[in-house]
């Protein structure tokens, strides 16, 4: 991946959830690849949570990726959620009222 | 025979041997040189051809993409215009059903009747079918008519807003009355008050009524000739009362409106744009004569005489295909790109003569051929020089035969071999190849010439895109999407020279790629002015289209609320409609507010947009309270939006912006930030004019980003309430 330094992933399991940890920036540069990878994750797992604790920046292109995945999850009958947003990312999600479209948990602990 | 001594013999032997060797070597060299000449000569022809093919391919692809993009964009724009007509009619149908089913909420209203009065343009009116005139309307029916007349303002606002597009809007009841507004001058009788229709018109016989009766979704009719003889078509949908089907609401759409759109999006006088109807007829065109112009609505391009290729393309267009084709018409070659307009079954096409298209490429090819010629001339001169030199050299060598050695032979042939290899590489299309010969003689010069040629060819290839773009008329069309984005925004300032209650200014600087920012402002009635700023979540042509539809929908729905002033309902309707036509999963963040210039009351909805700033009196700017946040538009239908209200006093100002401002980055990727914006705003004195404030903010952003390239649209709008 060309943008490895801008956005990095880590994976883990938590209860029944596949937790996808995003580190770095989710924007126009990193968004398309992240969208593809997220789609794959949703194809292979029934519950995907995106951990945003180490995401430092999200742009509208990033929001679009999240919305796409949320829509896909809904269409496929899968669970999709965001968790642990902080700082600027938390503000942006709130500003955009993203909770209308996707479940947002304050921490990973709330994933049950 | 004189006896030779051994020395002489030896010298003779050496000389003879040398001569023999030199002759042999000379012939070898000459044949080498000859081969090289032939090779270069042949290959330069091949290279020229290959280069030509590559240029042709490149230009074709580039032009194909561009033409396709153009046709898609324009077909999309047209489709969106049609969709917005559909959504406005749906809205009216819903409103009519609501009026009929909740009569207690509405006051009766009396409109002039075109049967009994000389109704003139400029006002909505009612008309009775002959049957109603004969039997008279009973009290119940009159009450219903007075009730339904509440739609009059909606009907009138609809028609006067789009005066070119809709000559009239009408509500035809199953009971035989019609409520209608016509876009005609104030001093002219409306059509239904003229003798031709006054006592004979019955809405229930009309094509639009029959088409709309069958459909709960707005449908488009075929194109027909209107009563005034101009081609037009209708859009119609049914509405209901407590008993079910109650009537049809519809509008006539003048083809002139479609023509206007063609003109508006046409940036080159060399390209032809046309709309083909569902029956193969040219409905609108920027041509005034010939096959591709509008003749009448019964002509059929699929049956074009003597132009079978054009007819075949028309066939594909009518079938609703999207495509690109090169075809011959009237002996000339044309490129055509076409896209369907699904709503009506029409097709949009844009075409251009191939010669016009290829001119930049032909020029580039000519230049490269010239370059090649120059190289060949220089090669010939050098080879000639080489022959002369080698003759002298051989003569010299004959006098000092012992110098002859393998090294000389090698020195001699090596550069030629190198050159030959170089030429072969290049003729394979490898323009990176350069020849390294450092003999300090003609060979080095030759190699240098060769390298220059190779380099020039490479530069030509690389710059071809730019060459193509910079040349001729094509440049303007490349920017069509940017132009549309720009032209869509109101950009005459001051916008309301007669309104002294407000001072308003706005700018939008698009980034390199077409973006989706927009701003908008308009009075919806005497006292209420709307300001809007929005940002579509993507770039490129789809975003530009989404922007157009978002802006149109918001404005249309807000205009319909001019009486009720229901900002929330307008935004919710726009959101529902946007979700319907959003195949690309885009969304738009919107901040829209209505200022009452009499009271200073400012109501707004912030749908996922950056919070604007407000300044009260002498205080500093602060971010507008957004306690009730709303999500962006276009994601999910049926969601609700929250309105907030603040009070502005004379002298107060509001500053709206998009994230291109706060996220404007310098070369080190440092953003301008919310704080930077607020600080810069607070350096401005409270009495500053809107235009000056925006100019100062532009400067502040410029000082921050310095030389870095602009990555996102930068949009700002400021409104000062003067009271």
PDB file of N, CA, C and O in Angstrom, chain A residues 28 57 60 63-64 67-68 71 94-98 100-101, chain B residues 513 537-539 584-585 587 608 629-632 636 663 671:
ATOM      1  N   UNK A  28      -9.030  11.615   1.796  1.00  0.00           N
ATOM      2  CA  UNK A  28      -9.146  11.360   0.375  1.00  0.00           C
ATOM      3  C   UNK A  28      -8.039  10.454  -0.143  1.00  0.00           C
ATOM      4  O   UNK A  28      -8.227   9.692  -1.073  1.00  0.00           O
ATOM      5  N   UNK A  57      -7.204  11.965  12.273  1.00  0.00           N
ATOM      6  CA  UNK A  57      -7.874  12.899  11.358  1.00  0.00           C
ATOM      7  C   UNK A  57      -8.879  12.158  10.488  1.00  0.00           C
ATOM      8  O   UNK A  57      -8.626  11.055  10.006  1.00  0.00           O
ATOM      9  N   UNK A  60     -14.222  14.548   5.074  1.00  0.00           N
ATOM     10  CA  UNK A  60     -15.536  14.142   4.569  1.00  0.00           C
ATOM     11  C   UNK A  60     -15.409  12.892   3.694  1.00  0.00           C
ATOM     12  O   UNK A  60     -16.305  12.057   3.652  1.00  0.00           O
ATOM     13  N   UNK A  63     -15.541  10.139   6.081  1.00  0.00           N
ATOM     14  CA  UNK A  63     -16.917   9.876   6.521  1.00  0.00           C
ATOM     15  C   UNK A  63     -17.668   9.060   5.478  1.00  0.00           C
ATOM     16  O   UNK A  63     -18.472   8.190   5.795  1.00  0.00           O
ATOM     17  N   UNK A  64     -17.364   9.369   4.233  1.00  0.00           N
ATOM     18  CA  UNK A  64     -18.041   8.680   3.154  1.00  0.00           C
ATOM     19  C   UNK A  64     -17.707   7.185   3.171  1.00  0.00           C
ATOM     20  O   UNK A  64     -18.567   6.347   2.932  1.00  0.00           O
ATOM     21  N   UNK A  67     -19.739   5.669   5.920  1.00  0.00           N
ATOM     22  CA  UNK A  67     -21.154   5.564   5.541  1.00  0.00           C
ATOM     23  C   UNK A  67     -21.385   4.429   4.554  1.00  0.00           C
ATOM     24  O   UNK A  67     -22.362   3.699   4.627  1.00  0.00           O
ATOM     25  N   UNK A  68     -20.443   4.301   3.614  1.00  0.00           N
ATOM     26  CA  UNK A  68     -20.540   3.218   2.633  1.00  0.00           C
ATOM     27  C   UNK A  68     -20.550   1.859   3.331  1.00  0.00           C
ATOM     28  O   UNK A  68     -21.348   0.987   3.006  1.00  0.00           O
ATOM     29  N   UNK A  71     -23.758   1.281   5.190  1.00  0.00           N
ATOM     30  CA  UNK A  71     -24.838   0.921   4.267  1.00  0.00           C
ATOM     31  C   UNK A  71     -24.707  -0.524   3.822  1.00  0.00           C
ATOM     32  O   UNK A  71     -25.692  -1.254   3.732  1.00  0.00           O
ATOM     33  N   UNK A  94     -19.531  13.856  15.733  1.00  0.00           N
ATOM     34  CA  UNK A  94     -20.662  14.501  16.405  1.00  0.00           C
ATOM     35  C   UNK A  94     -21.250  15.601  15.540  1.00  0.00           C
ATOM     36  O   UNK A  94     -22.461  15.708  15.376  1.00  0.00           O
ATOM     37  N   UNK A  95     -20.352  16.393  14.969  1.00  0.00           N
ATOM     38  CA  UNK A  95     -20.788  17.500  14.113  1.00  0.00           C
ATOM     39  C   UNK A  95     -21.659  16.979  12.978  1.00  0.00           C
ATOM     40  O   UNK A  95     -22.641  17.600  12.591  1.00  0.00           O
ATOM     41  N   UNK A  96     -21.270  15.816  12.445  1.00  0.00           N
ATOM     42  CA  UNK A  96     -21.991  15.256  11.310  1.00  0.00           C
ATOM     43  C   UNK A  96     -23.157  14.374  11.748  1.00  0.00           C
ATOM     44  O   UNK A  96     -23.824  13.773  10.904  1.00  0.00           O
ATOM     45  N   UNK A  97     -23.393  14.291  13.059  1.00  0.00           N
ATOM     46  CA  UNK A  97     -24.462  13.427  13.577  1.00  0.00           C
ATOM     47  C   UNK A  97     -24.381  12.021  12.989  1.00  0.00           C
ATOM     48  O   UNK A  97     -25.380  11.447  12.578  1.00  0.00           O
ATOM     49  N   UNK A  98     -23.189  11.491  12.950  1.00  0.00           N
ATOM     50  CA  UNK A  98     -23.002  10.168  12.348  1.00  0.00           C
ATOM     51  C   UNK A  98     -23.755   9.082  13.114  1.00  0.00           C
ATOM     52  O   UNK A  98     -24.024   8.012  12.588  1.00  0.00           O
ATOM     53  N   UNK A 100     -26.665   8.933  13.738  1.00  0.00           N
ATOM     54  CA  UNK A 100     -27.953   8.647  13.089  1.00  0.00           C
ATOM     55  C   UNK A 100     -27.809   7.443  12.152  1.00  0.00           C
ATOM     56  O   UNK A 100     -28.736   6.678  11.956  1.00  0.00           O
ATOM     57  N   UNK A 101     -26.629   7.307  11.574  1.00  0.00           N
ATOM     58  CA  UNK A 101     -26.438   6.277  10.546  1.00  0.00           C
ATOM     59  C   UNK A 101     -25.702   5.040  11.041  1.00  0.00           C
ATOM     60  O   UNK A 101     -25.804   3.978  10.455  1.00  0.00           O
TER      61      UNK A 101
ATOM     62  N   UNK B 513      -9.336  20.165  -9.315  1.00  0.00           N
ATOM     63  CA  UNK B 513     -10.330  19.208  -9.778  1.00  0.00           C
ATOM     64  C   UNK B 513     -11.715  19.758  -9.440  1.00  0.00           C
ATOM     65  O   UNK B 513     -11.876  20.435  -8.439  1.00  0.00           O
ATOM     66  N   UNK B 537     -19.460  15.550  -0.772  1.00  0.00           N
ATOM     67  CA  UNK B 537     -18.366  14.739  -0.250  1.00  0.00           C
ATOM     68  C   UNK B 537     -17.442  14.147  -1.295  1.00  0.00           C
ATOM     69  O   UNK B 537     -16.774  13.184  -1.039  1.00  0.00           O
ATOM     70  N   UNK B 538     -17.418  14.673  -2.501  1.00  0.00           N
ATOM     71  CA  UNK B 538     -16.577  14.021  -3.493  1.00  0.00           C
ATOM     72  C   UNK B 538     -16.111  15.061  -4.499  1.00  0.00           C
ATOM     73  O   UNK B 538     -16.442  16.228  -4.384  1.00  0.00           O
ATOM     74  N   UNK B 539     -15.356  14.594  -5.464  1.00  0.00           N
ATOM     75  CA  UNK B 539     -14.880  15.492  -6.506  1.00  0.00           C
ATOM     76  C   UNK B 539     -15.263  14.928  -7.864  1.00  0.00           C
ATOM     77  O   UNK B 539     -15.724  13.810  -7.975  1.00  0.00           O
ATOM     78  N   UNK B 584     -24.288   7.116  -6.149  1.00  0.00           N
ATOM     79  CA  UNK B 584     -22.854   7.054  -5.865  1.00  0.00           C
ATOM     80  C   UNK B 584     -22.544   7.099  -4.373  1.00  0.00           C
ATOM     81  O   UNK B 584     -21.386   7.264  -3.999  1.00  0.00           O
ATOM     82  N   UNK B 585     -23.577   7.040  -3.540  1.00  0.00           N
ATOM     83  CA  UNK B 585     -23.350   7.126  -2.093  1.00  0.00           C
ATOM     84  C   UNK B 585     -22.674   8.421  -1.690  1.00  0.00           C
ATOM     85  O   UNK B 585     -21.803   8.431  -0.826  1.00  0.00           O
ATOM     86  N   UNK B 587     -22.804  12.387  -0.195  1.00  0.00           N
ATOM     87  CA  UNK B 587     -23.646  13.152   0.711  1.00  0.00           C
ATOM     88  C   UNK B 587     -23.233  14.607   0.627  1.00  0.00           C
ATOM     89  O   UNK B 587     -22.205  14.942   0.044  1.00  0.00           O
ATOM     90  N   UNK B 608     -24.808  18.675   9.319  1.00  0.00           N
ATOM     91  CA  UNK B 608     -23.463  18.101   9.248  1.00  0.00           C
ATOM     92  C   UNK B 608     -22.390  19.048   8.756  1.00  0.00           C
ATOM     93  O   UNK B 608     -21.292  18.615   8.425  1.00  0.00           O
ATOM     94  N   UNK B 629     -27.859  19.256  16.508  1.00  0.00           N
ATOM     95  CA  UNK B 629     -27.119  18.933  15.297  1.00  0.00           C
ATOM     96  C   UNK B 629     -27.980  18.044  14.411  1.00  0.00           C
ATOM     97  O   UNK B 629     -28.779  17.256  14.887  1.00  0.00           O
ATOM     98  N   UNK B 630     -27.775  18.184  13.126  1.00  0.00           N
ATOM     99  CA  UNK B 630     -28.490  17.332  12.181  1.00  0.00           C
ATOM    100  C   UNK B 630     -27.486  16.654  11.281  1.00  0.00           C
ATOM    101  O   UNK B 630     -26.411  17.189  11.032  1.00  0.00           O
ATOM    102  N   UNK B 631     -27.836  15.478  10.783  1.00  0.00           N
ATOM    103  CA  UNK B 631     -26.906  14.788   9.887  1.00  0.00           C
ATOM    104  C   UNK B 631     -26.921  15.398   8.485  1.00  0.00           C
ATOM    105  O   UNK B 631     -27.804  16.177   8.153  1.00  0.00           O
ATOM    106  N   UNK B 632     -25.931  15.025   7.698  1.00  0.00           N
ATOM    107  CA  UNK B 632     -25.842  15.529   6.340  1.00  0.00           C
ATOM    108  C   UNK B 632     -26.953  14.971   5.464  1.00  0.00           C
ATOM    109  O   UNK B 632     -27.592  13.972   5.801  1.00  0.00           O
ATOM    110  N   UNK B 636     -29.757   9.076   4.241  1.00  0.00           N
ATOM    111  CA  UNK B 636     -30.871   8.221   4.651  1.00  0.00           C
ATOM    112  C   UNK B 636     -32.177   9.009   4.553  1.00  0.00           C
ATOM    113  O   UNK B 636     -32.257  10.116   5.089  1.00  0.00           O
ATOM    114  N   UNK B 663      -9.168  23.801   6.541  1.00  0.00           N
ATOM    115  CA  UNK B 663      -8.194  22.751   6.229  1.00  0.00           C
ATOM    116  C   UNK B 663      -7.242  23.169   5.121  1.00  0.00           C
ATOM    117  O   UNK B 663      -6.567  22.325   4.534  1.00  0.00           O
ATOM    118  N   UNK B 671      -2.624  22.980   8.898  1.00  0.00           N
ATOM    119  CA  UNK B 671      -3.921  23.513   8.500  1.00  0.00           C
ATOM    120  C   UNK B 671      -4.144  24.912   9.057  1.00  0.00           C
ATOM    121  O   UNK B 671      -3.564  25.303  10.063  1.00  0.00           O
TER     122      UNK B 671
END
